[in-house]
Amino acid sequence: MNTSLQLLPSIGVDSDSNLAQLVHFYKKNTPFAKIESWEWDDISWDAKGICKTQARKSGYNISVNFSRDNKLGKKVKSSYNDIKPFHNLDLSDIAKCHISALQIEKAKDVGTLNFYIVAYRYLDNAMLKRNITASNLTTYDFKVAEAEAHDRLESSTFYRIGQKLESIATFINKKKLSIQKIVFKKSAKRGDTHTASDSRIDFESTTKRHEKLPTHESLIAVATLSNSNLEGDDALFQAIVEIMFATGLRFDEVICLDVECLQAREVEELNVFTGEIDIVCINEIRYRAKKGAAYQTKAIASSLLPILQKGLTSALEILAPVRDTIKCVINGKYDFFPIITEDCELFVTDIWERLNWSSRSNLLSYLKKRNVNLTNKLNPNTGKNAAAFHSVDLKEKTFSLAKKSIDELWKQMSVLSVADCPDKLIFVTQHQRHHSDKSTEPWEFTMITHTQISDYISGRPELGIKNIFERKHLCYQGEQIRLTSHQFRHFLGTMLEISDSVTPIEVARYFGRKYTPDNIAYDHTNPAKRVMDNADILFAASNITPEQAKEASVIFTLVDRDEVLETIEDIGTTLITAIGLCKHDYSDSPCGKYYACVRGCSEYYRIKGKQGEIIHLQKLQDEQETRIQHVKAAVDAEYHGSNNWLRSHEELLNGCRIALAIEQDNSISDGERVQVFPNGNNGCVAI
């Protein structure tokens, strides 16, 4: 846990002075201050190297923008020059403090932080209607903000905005930034996060559900392209389509794949017909999940394996030169201008065409931008003064740029990919390599972007960008074919749901989902058919009527441990076990028997390397860190008895760390049974 969290600012006597103190504190302690050009009052904060980011954006500038609502809708963004600050600058300061606090607590994805800003924008709009300052914020303003979000957003997005507004209200209350305490709870429930179309059987919902699936005609078109002799970028992007189709991976998961992602392993399997043990080869794709960030493998069906192999082979071949370049740069030797053999000064007017640059002036501008040493002297070939540079200087500068670019890219990608070095990334490419109108900058490296694959399968008619189907004259009854990258995931999910041999748990595991109910968003089979296929069995087994079943499904919603952690209030005094909850008040003493074995019990042993124990201890450790954050807030608020809870939670957290530290002890072999607390007390005394 970040120790800087303990450096909380002192709270003054009124909301305005509290905000002033808070701003003073976070100006010094915000992680964003590490950026050299950072200024607190800037509308846009550079987040590269500070925040996590998606793989597709690893080579791009990323930022957190404290800007007002442009009223253009969520898919229409303002250019940087057009963005404007919040109407209320105090609210902007609160947002900056809040974002800084979140980032100090735990590094967030830049998209998550910007989603908080979206919630702040709705609050900014609500404050504008009443023309109030931040200190005069009330519950009413939060309800007005939520109501506007409800009118403008889809249900799942609206639910998330409600979550963020709750977080903002908690932050304002905790830091005493408003005159009145804000009592706000989001109106949307967890079960409302999926749109009606995910589960209803009316005509409108059925239509929306099928829109998420690729049409039969579009699949035929994709297959046609797969069997065509595509070249260049078309061949590369088609390879990505084939990989997404065969695996059901998200785009961000695909572009993080490494060169050894497809692996085969042999397993023993009982032959039910012969009674003998057969050796079966299982082909798996290795990847790191976008949402869970966990290392995973996914078995590939034999029918889909040739498609996957074709896509991977094509992608590996096309981008092999880029990986070779990266490997050479890492090894310390590469010449980006082998065409220049002279070790001497060169004139821009003489060399720009030889370098295949777009124009003399563009080359000159680029050299200035990259700080290549330029001199102005007489060119003997023209008899006129012209800009000159030394060939060695140009080669050294470009090599230095390449090394820096690789380092920056790998800093982002190392946590997103299973690859162990940058030259193992399949979909790493060079800046503008796939741009039709611009020259490639081979010394600047980035990842294939979602925009590029989207342009390939969907196009942008408003900008005159045609997709591959239009360019190859593939259409159905005069209708243009358009796809999204996520439709392949929906399609594969639906096909698996149709299969009688695959359970919901296996479907969730295949797609890297945490909860089986999340399958519904990707299952586009007819809900009525699913119900009727299983209704008789369910009702006979449970001896209840259909009406009773419907009522029970509404009242009794099944949740797991993780969902409880996300939704329960007063988590600091709530202890969760496998068989239920233990709920206390801060004035009560903490339960000393909760995970007593991890509190220094001398009778506690564990086995090094046992994954089940490691996973459970890590999860408990994460839970304790969350609880401690809540309890620290209670301590700050001077709740009676909260210090006792803080000591109890810290004791258990320390025990988890000691138990997990065994995994780092090289003197202990895997499989060895270890006494965790040899000098501890016996915690097994009966009560």
XYZ file of C-alpha atoms in Angstrom:
687
model
C 0.000 0.000 0.000
C 1.227 3.456 -0.852
C 2.564 5.144 2.252
C 1.810 8.574 0.834
C -1.804 7.932 1.715
C -0.882 8.614 5.315
C 0.009 12.212 4.421
C -3.573 13.418 4.551
C -4.089 17.182 4.704
C -5.435 18.790 7.829
C -9.032 19.994 7.731
C -9.890 23.646 8.483
C -12.968 25.231 9.986
C -15.023 25.968 6.866
C -15.532 24.486 3.407
C -13.636 27.172 1.472
C -10.533 26.988 3.653
C -10.764 23.172 3.580
C -10.629 23.264 -0.205
C -7.706 25.705 -0.157
C -5.760 23.398 2.177
C -6.639 20.380 0.059
C -5.436 22.061 -3.146
C -2.203 23.119 -1.396
C -1.599 19.508 -0.321
C -2.286 17.848 -3.668
C -0.304 20.420 -5.647
C 2.731 18.982 -3.876
C 1.704 15.335 -3.696
C -0.219 14.534 -6.881
C 1.531 11.881 -9.014
C 0.937 14.081 -12.070
C 3.485 16.599 -10.740
C 6.201 14.183 -11.940
C 5.537 15.432 -15.490
C 8.043 18.204 -16.198
C 5.604 20.638 -17.856
C 2.703 19.948 -15.432
C 0.726 22.872 -14.023
C -2.179 22.552 -11.561
C -4.308 25.102 -13.433
C -3.999 23.352 -16.820
C -7.256 22.032 -18.261
C -5.493 18.930 -19.549
C -3.033 16.864 -17.482
C -0.550 14.622 -19.289
C -1.071 11.081 -17.954
C 1.504 9.124 -19.951
C 3.668 7.150 -17.573
C 1.409 8.092 -14.644
C -1.753 6.155 -15.488
C -2.384 2.733 -16.854
C -3.621 2.756 -20.413
C -5.077 0.447 -23.027
C -2.658 -1.314 -25.327
C -4.135 0.406 -28.349
C -3.134 3.785 -26.882
C 0.304 2.840 -25.589
C 2.106 4.803 -28.266
C -0.125 7.854 -28.054
C -0.397 10.869 -25.830
C -2.947 10.277 -23.097
C -4.415 12.859 -20.744
C -6.999 13.595 -18.067
C -9.140 16.521 -19.235
C -10.859 18.727 -16.650
C -13.174 20.212 -19.253
C -16.859 21.057 -19.363
C -19.557 19.142 -21.218
C -19.430 19.999 -24.940
C -23.092 18.949 -25.384
C -22.120 17.005 -28.496
C -22.694 13.514 -27.141
C -20.304 10.898 -25.818
C -18.973 9.848 -29.238
C -18.200 13.372 -30.463
C -15.071 14.833 -28.917
C -13.829 18.388 -28.998
C -10.393 19.171 -30.344
C -7.832 20.211 -27.749
C -8.072 23.852 -28.822
C -11.847 23.849 -28.347
C -12.107 22.364 -24.848
C -13.133 24.731 -22.079
C -12.782 24.535 -18.289
C -15.619 23.729 -15.887
C -18.122 26.520 -15.381
C -17.266 26.341 -11.681
C -13.524 26.512 -11.019
C -13.934 25.364 -7.389
C -15.488 22.156 -8.696
C -12.530 21.799 -11.063
C -10.172 22.020 -8.068
C -12.218 19.397 -6.227
C -12.041 17.124 -9.274
C -8.264 17.571 -9.479
C -7.888 16.764 -5.782
C -10.167 13.737 -6.130
C -8.366 12.386 -9.213
C -5.014 12.886 -7.464
C -6.259 11.030 -4.374
C -7.521 8.125 -6.486
C -4.207 7.864 -8.311
C -2.212 7.968 -5.054
C -4.373 5.208 -3.594
C -3.838 2.912 -6.579
C -2.756 3.501 -10.179
C -5.884 3.740 -12.340
C -6.516 3.364 -16.045
C -6.726 6.803 -17.677
C -10.179 5.833 -18.979
C -11.399 5.244 -15.413
C -10.196 8.674 -14.285
C -11.792 10.377 -17.283
C -15.057 8.606 -16.456
C -14.974 10.337 -13.071
C -14.610 13.607 -15.013
C -17.776 12.756 -16.983
C -19.668 12.530 -13.668
C -18.148 15.848 -12.572
C -19.383 17.406 -15.837
C -22.978 16.474 -15.054
C -22.511 17.961 -11.589
C -21.039 21.096 -13.179
C -24.178 21.412 -15.343
C -26.407 21.044 -12.264
C -24.473 23.764 -10.410
C -24.761 26.086 -13.411
C -28.557 25.819 -13.281
C -28.576 27.123 -9.703
C -25.524 29.381 -10.133
C -23.931 28.111 -6.918
C -20.390 27.501 -5.662
C -19.012 24.153 -4.576
C -19.503 24.956 -0.896
C -23.282 25.233 -1.507
C -23.621 21.791 -3.086
C -26.538 19.730 -1.789
C -28.072 16.314 -2.353
C -30.489 17.991 -4.749
C -27.661 18.954 -7.144
C -26.436 15.358 -7.273
C -29.951 14.149 -8.080
C -30.236 16.742 -10.859
C -26.869 15.592 -12.252
C -27.978 11.947 -12.159
C -31.302 12.795 -13.819
C -29.513 14.469 -16.747
C -27.209 11.454 -17.076
C -30.264 9.173 -17.104
C -31.809 11.105 -19.991
C -28.621 11.055 -22.087
C -26.927 7.716 -21.412
C -27.520 4.002 -21.916
C -28.435 2.043 -18.797
C -25.047 0.412 -18.201
C -23.213 3.742 -18.575
C -25.799 5.477 -16.405
C -25.173 2.938 -13.631
C -21.448 3.713 -13.703
C -22.109 7.465 -13.583
C -24.246 6.860 -10.487
C -21.319 5.005 -8.900
C -18.960 7.882 -9.628
C -21.395 10.486 -8.275
C -21.591 8.462 -5.060
C -17.801 8.489 -4.867
C -17.715 12.261 -5.445
C -20.303 12.814 -2.693
C -18.262 10.667 -0.294
C -15.072 12.603 -1.133
C -16.776 15.980 -0.590
C -18.267 14.825 2.733
C -15.011 13.301 3.958
C -13.033 16.449 3.178
C -15.838 18.750 4.419
C -15.993 20.732 1.196
C -19.689 21.634 1.384
C -21.744 23.365 4.067
C -24.323 20.567 4.100
C -23.685 16.833 4.267
C -24.577 15.235 0.932
C -26.709 12.101 1.244
C -26.758 10.611 -2.228
C -27.230 7.013 -3.385
C -27.401 6.026 -7.032
C -30.890 5.127 -8.217
C -29.790 2.349 -10.591
C -29.394 -1.178 -9.192
C -26.764 -3.735 -10.166
C -29.339 -5.765 -12.052
C -30.145 -2.778 -14.220
C -26.708 -2.617 -15.842
C -27.689 -4.707 -18.823
C -30.013 -3.115 -21.324
C -33.523 -4.435 -21.763
C -32.493 -5.972 -25.046
C -30.257 -8.456 -23.236
C -33.100 -10.379 -21.694
C -36.503 -9.315 -23.072
C -38.288 -11.125 -25.890
C -40.302 -8.295 -27.469
C -39.664 -7.349 -31.090
C -37.592 -4.243 -30.314
C -35.331 -6.051 -27.846
C -34.875 -9.031 -30.165
C -33.859 -6.643 -32.966
C -31.315 -4.854 -30.762
C -29.937 -8.182 -29.608
C -29.362 -9.389 -33.148
C -27.702 -6.101 -34.113
C -24.809 -7.101 -31.839
C -24.215 -10.194 -33.959
C -22.585 -10.239 -37.387
C -25.090 -11.085 -40.114
C -24.925 -14.312 -42.077
C -23.998 -12.290 -45.152
C -21.195 -10.438 -43.363
C -19.679 -13.743 -42.185
C -19.696 -14.999 -45.777
C -17.992 -11.748 -46.836
C -15.322 -12.192 -44.143
C -14.746 -15.783 -45.294
C -14.467 -14.580 -48.893
C -11.779 -12.088 -47.905
C -9.955 -14.761 -45.916
C -9.637 -16.822 -49.061
C -8.578 -13.883 -51.243
C -5.063 -12.767 -52.072
C -4.962 -9.675 -49.905
C -1.791 -7.644 -49.665
C -0.204 -5.045 -47.407
C -2.342 -3.548 -44.657
C -5.443 -5.396 -45.856
C -3.683 -8.716 -45.262
C -2.557 -7.587 -41.793
C -5.960 -6.334 -40.676
C -7.672 -9.416 -42.099
C -5.300 -11.507 -39.977
C -6.487 -9.617 -36.879
C -10.110 -10.269 -37.880
C -9.350 -13.997 -38.213
C -7.716 -14.088 -34.769
C -10.663 -12.287 -33.139
C -13.118 -14.600 -34.901
C -11.316 -17.782 -33.843
C -10.656 -16.795 -30.227
C -13.392 -14.361 -29.160
C -10.675 -12.140 -27.666
C -11.200 -8.412 -27.277
C -9.224 -6.231 -29.673
C -6.995 -4.958 -26.846
C -6.237 -8.551 -25.882
C -5.376 -9.518 -29.471
C -2.824 -6.759 -30.049
C -1.055 -7.729 -26.810
C -0.380 -11.274 -28.022
C 3.210 -12.470 -28.158
C 4.957 -14.533 -30.839
C 4.619 -17.714 -28.738
C 0.959 -17.201 -27.825
C -0.292 -20.379 -29.524
C 0.890 -23.415 -27.619
C 0.140 -27.116 -27.672
C 0.196 -29.453 -24.691
C -0.587 -33.132 -24.239
C -3.040 -34.366 -21.626
C -4.199 -37.827 -20.596
C -7.884 -38.480 -21.181
C -10.004 -41.576 -20.524
C -11.539 -43.058 -23.679
C -15.116 -43.922 -22.627
C -15.448 -46.407 -25.490
C -12.233 -48.404 -25.027
C -11.622 -47.726 -21.328
C -8.018 -46.851 -22.137
C -6.046 -43.640 -21.529
C -5.528 -41.590 -24.687
C -2.975 -38.847 -25.167
C -4.860 -35.806 -26.454
C -3.214 -32.654 -27.844
C -4.846 -29.432 -26.702
C -4.096 -26.180 -28.531
C -4.276 -23.102 -26.335
C -3.810 -19.400 -26.863
C -1.951 -17.561 -24.114
C -2.978 -13.995 -23.322
C -3.480 -11.429 -20.596
C -7.119 -10.468 -20.038
C -7.955 -6.798 -20.534
C -10.384 -6.426 -17.631
C -8.900 -8.791 -15.091
C -5.283 -8.323 -16.163
C -4.666 -11.945 -15.268
C -2.541 -14.424 -17.191
C -4.856 -16.894 -18.949
C -4.900 -19.675 -21.512
C -7.859 -20.537 -23.701
C -8.383 -23.850 -25.449
C -9.084 -23.470 -29.173
C -11.663 -25.714 -30.806
C -10.244 -27.897 -33.566
C -12.677 -26.351 -36.079
C -11.348 -22.850 -35.323
C -7.657 -23.752 -35.083
C -6.877 -23.464 -38.857
C -8.406 -19.969 -38.922
C -6.336 -18.912 -35.917
C -3.137 -20.408 -37.347
C -3.707 -18.649 -40.664
C -4.226 -15.276 -38.958
C -1.198 -15.638 -36.677
C 1.091 -16.819 -39.487
C 0.107 -13.884 -41.695
C 0.513 -11.294 -38.914
C 3.877 -12.706 -37.822
C 5.202 -12.620 -41.385
C 3.985 -9.095 -42.212
C 5.331 -7.450 -39.058
C 8.541 -9.502 -38.767
C 10.712 -6.601 -40.116
C 9.485 -4.353 -37.298
C 10.405 -6.922 -34.650
C 13.804 -7.405 -36.302
C 14.417 -3.646 -36.169
C 13.499 -3.523 -32.481
C 15.819 -6.451 -31.720
C 18.713 -4.724 -33.490
C 18.115 -1.449 -31.629
C 17.982 -3.297 -28.290
C 21.290 -4.967 -29.190
C 22.764 -1.512 -29.802
C 23.247 -1.389 -33.563
C 20.934 -0.267 -36.359
C 21.242 2.184 -39.241
C 17.948 3.825 -40.235
C 19.605 5.468 -43.245
C 21.727 2.793 -44.947
C 21.262 4.693 -48.213
C 23.573 7.415 -46.815
C 27.081 5.995 -47.036
C 28.929 9.299 -46.775
C 30.484 10.359 -43.474
C 30.215 14.078 -44.148
C 27.958 17.124 -44.149
C 24.891 16.870 -46.363
C 22.697 19.638 -47.724
C 18.922 19.367 -47.278
C 18.419 20.580 -50.849
C 20.512 17.666 -52.153
C 19.357 14.826 -49.931
C 15.584 15.140 -49.427
C 14.611 13.330 -52.654
C 17.221 10.640 -52.038
C 15.687 9.986 -48.636
C 12.247 9.768 -50.271
C 11.014 12.655 -48.102
C 7.798 14.418 -49.095
C 9.510 17.801 -49.607
C 12.658 19.759 -48.798
C 10.807 22.016 -46.353
C 9.272 19.025 -44.531
C 12.690 17.434 -44.063
C 14.097 20.700 -42.773
C 11.203 21.068 -40.296
C 11.665 17.521 -39.097
C 15.409 17.960 -38.523
C 14.725 21.090 -36.480
C 12.021 19.312 -34.477
C 14.411 16.453 -33.650
C 17.251 18.815 -32.673
C 19.614 17.649 -35.407
C 22.473 20.153 -35.586
C 21.981 22.412 -38.621
C 24.362 24.909 -40.164
C 23.770 27.414 -42.958
C 26.548 27.457 -45.544
C 27.245 27.706 -49.244
C 26.151 24.667 -51.249
C 28.755 24.219 -54.017
C 26.233 22.311 -56.134
C 23.784 25.236 -56.292
C 25.981 28.198 -55.463
C 23.465 29.240 -52.786
C 23.405 29.134 -48.987
C 21.478 26.173 -47.651
C 20.882 24.169 -44.453
C 23.371 21.365 -43.892
C 23.747 18.565 -41.336
C 26.232 15.791 -40.666
C 25.156 12.276 -41.626
C 26.477 10.833 -38.352
C 24.395 13.283 -36.338
C 21.216 12.247 -38.185
C 21.954 8.538 -37.676
C 22.736 8.966 -33.987
C 19.621 11.053 -33.374
C 17.293 8.560 -35.061
C 18.881 5.632 -33.208
C 18.469 7.506 -29.917
C 14.831 8.237 -30.785
C 14.244 4.574 -31.569
C 15.723 3.421 -28.258
C 13.625 5.953 -26.334
C 10.467 4.977 -28.217
C 11.004 1.264 -27.500
C 11.607 1.966 -23.798
C 8.423 4.056 -23.511
C 6.353 1.518 -25.402
C 7.628 -1.383 -23.329
C 6.910 0.494 -20.098
C 3.226 0.442 -21.094
C 3.102 -2.974 -22.757
C 5.095 -5.020 -20.228
C 2.097 -5.081 -17.862
C -0.423 -5.746 -20.656
C 1.246 -8.626 -22.454
C 2.694 -12.045 -21.630
C 5.717 -11.181 -23.812
C 9.030 -10.908 -21.947
C 10.619 -8.339 -24.289
C 9.355 -5.824 -26.893
C 10.581 -7.771 -29.939
C 8.206 -10.604 -28.929
C 5.089 -8.457 -29.460
C 3.274 -9.529 -32.623
C 1.404 -6.297 -33.316
C 4.036 -3.690 -32.604
C 4.504 -1.449 -35.637
C 6.056 1.870 -36.687
C 4.556 5.328 -36.579
C 2.482 6.099 -39.691
C 3.494 2.770 -41.289
C -0.186 2.113 -42.069
C -1.090 5.693 -43.038
C -1.869 6.087 -46.707
C -0.855 9.750 -46.973
C 2.100 10.050 -44.578
C 5.640 8.738 -44.559
C 6.637 6.046 -42.056
C 8.866 7.098 -39.185
C 10.660 3.765 -38.639
C 12.388 4.940 -35.426
C 9.092 5.540 -33.596
C 7.180 2.457 -32.438
C 3.543 1.984 -31.496
C 0.828 -0.679 -31.471
C -1.818 -1.353 -34.089
C -4.778 0.860 -33.159
C -8.483 0.148 -32.846
C -9.164 2.965 -35.312
C -7.189 1.099 -37.983
C -9.106 -2.168 -37.575
C -12.380 -0.227 -37.301
C -11.664 1.588 -40.558
C -10.930 -1.806 -42.137
C -14.230 -3.526 -41.236
C -16.550 -0.578 -40.620
C -15.137 2.459 -42.409
C -16.059 6.075 -41.747
C -18.567 7.221 -44.348
C -18.692 10.726 -42.861
C -14.988 11.120 -43.746
C -15.146 9.218 -47.011
C -13.189 6.253 -45.597
C -14.425 3.025 -47.227
C -14.200 -0.317 -45.443
C -12.738 -3.435 -47.045
C -16.150 -4.704 -48.145
C -16.832 -1.516 -50.088
C -13.370 -1.470 -51.629
C -13.717 -5.104 -52.735
C -17.331 -4.572 -53.890
C -18.774 -7.058 -51.372
C -22.353 -6.196 -50.494
C -25.705 -7.920 -49.951
C -28.706 -6.903 -52.039
C -27.208 -3.471 -52.483
C -26.730 -2.991 -48.693
C -23.262 -2.140 -47.440
C -21.664 -4.537 -44.948
C -20.273 -3.032 -41.756
C -18.854 -4.796 -38.716
C -17.415 -3.925 -35.314
C -14.518 -5.726 -33.691
C -16.691 -6.798 -30.738
C -19.279 -8.560 -32.916
C -16.960 -11.535 -33.319
C -16.871 -11.948 -29.538
C -20.677 -11.781 -29.372
C -20.948 -14.314 -32.187
C -18.599 -16.855 -30.615
C -20.286 -16.404 -27.234
C -23.688 -17.129 -28.752
C -22.395 -20.212 -30.566
C -21.017 -21.596 -27.305
C -24.301 -20.897 -25.505
C -26.165 -22.878 -28.176
C -23.860 -25.843 -27.642
C -25.345 -28.398 -25.226
C -21.871 -29.635 -24.279
C -20.645 -26.342 -22.778
C -21.759 -25.133 -19.307
C -22.274 -21.446 -18.359
C -19.239 -21.695 -16.052
C -17.096 -22.929 -18.955
C -18.401 -20.114 -21.186
C -17.523 -17.499 -18.540
C -14.076 -19.060 -18.058
C -13.478 -19.210 -21.822
C -14.074 -15.479 -22.184
C -12.257 -14.503 -18.983
C -15.369 -13.284 -17.165
C -15.634 -13.019 -13.412
C -19.353 -13.813 -13.115
C -21.485 -16.270 -15.076
C -24.426 -13.780 -15.244
C -22.184 -11.602 -17.443
C -22.612 -14.228 -20.185
C -26.040 -12.815 -20.914
C -24.620 -9.699 -22.543
C -22.990 -11.913 -25.195
C -25.688 -14.562 -25.498
C -28.108 -13.657 -28.277
C -30.114 -16.837 -28.397
C -33.843 -16.462 -27.842
C -34.468 -16.043 -24.078
C -37.952 -17.505 -24.400
C -36.531 -20.673 -25.941
C -33.920 -20.970 -23.179
C -36.604 -20.634 -20.510
C -39.000 -23.135 -22.093
C -36.190 -25.693 -22.600
C -35.444 -25.698 -18.869
C -38.716 -24.671 -17.197
C -40.277 -28.106 -16.755
C -37.119 -29.533 -15.194
C -36.700 -26.591 -12.831
C -40.314 -26.465 -11.674
C -40.507 -30.237 -11.128
C -37.304 -30.230 -9.084
C -38.255 -27.261 -6.929
C -41.992 -27.941 -6.647
C -42.912 -24.286 -7.272
C -45.164 -22.586 -9.797
C -43.849 -20.381 -12.630
C -45.377 -17.340 -10.869
C -43.506 -18.153 -7.651
C -40.280 -18.627 -9.593
C -40.645 -15.222 -11.236
C -41.224 -13.557 -7.864
C -38.239 -15.334 -6.282
C -35.889 -14.316 -9.111
C -36.665 -10.684 -8.363
C -36.374 -10.906 -4.583
C -33.417 -13.259 -4.251
C -30.492 -12.156 -6.388
C -27.454 -14.407 -6.087
C -24.154 -12.612 -5.550
C -20.660 -13.842 -4.803
C -17.979 -12.642 -2.413
C -16.539 -10.069 -4.845
C -19.933 -8.527 -5.518
C -20.558 -8.239 -1.771
C -17.273 -6.372 -1.378
C -18.276 -3.929 -4.100
C -21.762 -3.198 -2.850
C -21.807 -3.516 0.930
C -21.701 -0.432 3.103
C -19.411 -0.131 6.144
C -16.999 -2.700 4.731
C -14.527 -1.639 7.411
C -16.586 -3.405 10.095
C -18.015 -6.215 7.956
C -16.185 -9.557 7.982
C -16.994 -11.896 5.103
C -16.692 -15.675 5.353
C -17.648 -18.530 3.067
C -20.869 -19.115 5.033
C -22.024 -15.559 5.644
C -21.259 -12.158 7.132
C -20.235 -10.877 10.536
C -21.480 -7.312 10.938
C -20.207 -5.028 13.695
C -20.251 -1.394 14.692
C -17.055 0.576 15.277
C -17.937 0.808 18.964
C -17.825 -3.010 19.166
C -14.545 -4.846 19.512
C -13.275 -6.586 16.340
C -13.602 -10.359 16.177
C -10.294 -11.824 17.277
C -11.125 -15.229 15.795
C -11.531 -13.956 12.195
C -8.707 -15.734 10.319
C -6.995 -16.295 13.683
C -4.480 -18.640 12.055
C -3.055 -15.741 10.020
C -2.746 -13.591 13.142
C 0.441 -15.221 14.361
C -0.837 -18.682 15.314
C 2.059 -21.095 15.938
C -0.094 -24.017 14.698
C -0.525 -22.498 11.235
C 1.299 -24.328 8.431
C 1.112 -23.826 4.691
C 2.662 -25.451 1.632
C 4.940 -23.346 -0.567
C 3.797 -23.064 -4.189
C 0.249 -24.289 -3.546
C -1.780 -22.069 -5.857
C -5.075 -22.352 -3.976
C -3.468 -21.015 -0.789
C -1.656 -18.237 -2.676
C -4.807 -17.061 -4.452
C -6.851 -17.054 -1.230
C -4.151 -15.189 0.724
C -3.729 -12.605 -2.033
C -7.494 -12.053 -2.166
C -7.634 -11.689 1.635
C -4.701 -9.259 1.487
C -6.516 -7.126 -1.122
C -9.682 -7.175 1.004
C -7.754 -6.054 4.063
C -6.187 -3.157 2.183
C -9.677 -2.051 1.116
C -10.979 -2.367 4.686
C -8.052 -0.358 6.038
C -8.838 2.508 3.673
C -12.401 2.622 4.991
C -11.303 2.311 8.602
C -8.726 5.082 8.188
C -11.550 7.318 7.024
C -13.459 6.377 10.189
C -10.372 7.156 12.290
C -10.104 10.567 10.619
C -13.779 11.125 11.410
C -13.039 10.138 15.051
C -15.499 7.219 15.202
C -15.350 5.663 18.681
C -13.433 2.389 18.614
C -12.194 2.746 15.021
C -8.532 2.650 16.151
C -9.104 -0.863 17.490
C -10.443 -1.946 14.118
C -7.478 -0.369 12.352
C -5.012 -2.318 14.548
C -6.969 -5.556 13.988
C -7.044 -5.161 10.205
C -3.357 -4.205 10.063
C -2.482 -7.291 12.141
C -4.302 -9.548 9.660
C -2.774 -7.730 6.667
C 0.705 -8.206 8.125
C -0.042 -11.909 8.646
C -1.041 -12.278 4.990
C 2.203 -10.646 3.904
C 4.276 -12.962 6.124
C 2.423 -16.026 4.822
C 2.948 -14.945 1.202
C 6.609 -14.048 1.807
C 7.358 -17.788 1.941
C 6.954 -17.803 -1.850
C 9.987 -15.483 -2.170
C 12.212 -17.537 0.144
C 14.648 -19.472 -2.086
C 15.758 -21.628 0.827
C 12.306 -23.272 0.852
C 11.441 -25.745 -1.917
C 8.071 -25.901 -3.664
C 5.781 -28.421 -1.959
C 7.545 -28.022 1.406
C 5.322 -27.644 4.484
C 6.265 -24.487 6.411
C 5.397 -23.272 9.914
C 4.486 -19.650 9.179
C 4.753 -18.274 12.742
C 7.230 -20.523 14.642
C 7.449 -17.998 17.483
C 3.732 -17.210 17.518
C 1.001 -17.982 20.032
C -1.418 -20.875 19.881
C -4.582 -19.384 18.357
C -6.514 -22.639 18.452
C -7.718 -22.303 22.067
C -11.423 -23.166 22.327
C -13.874 -20.484 23.441
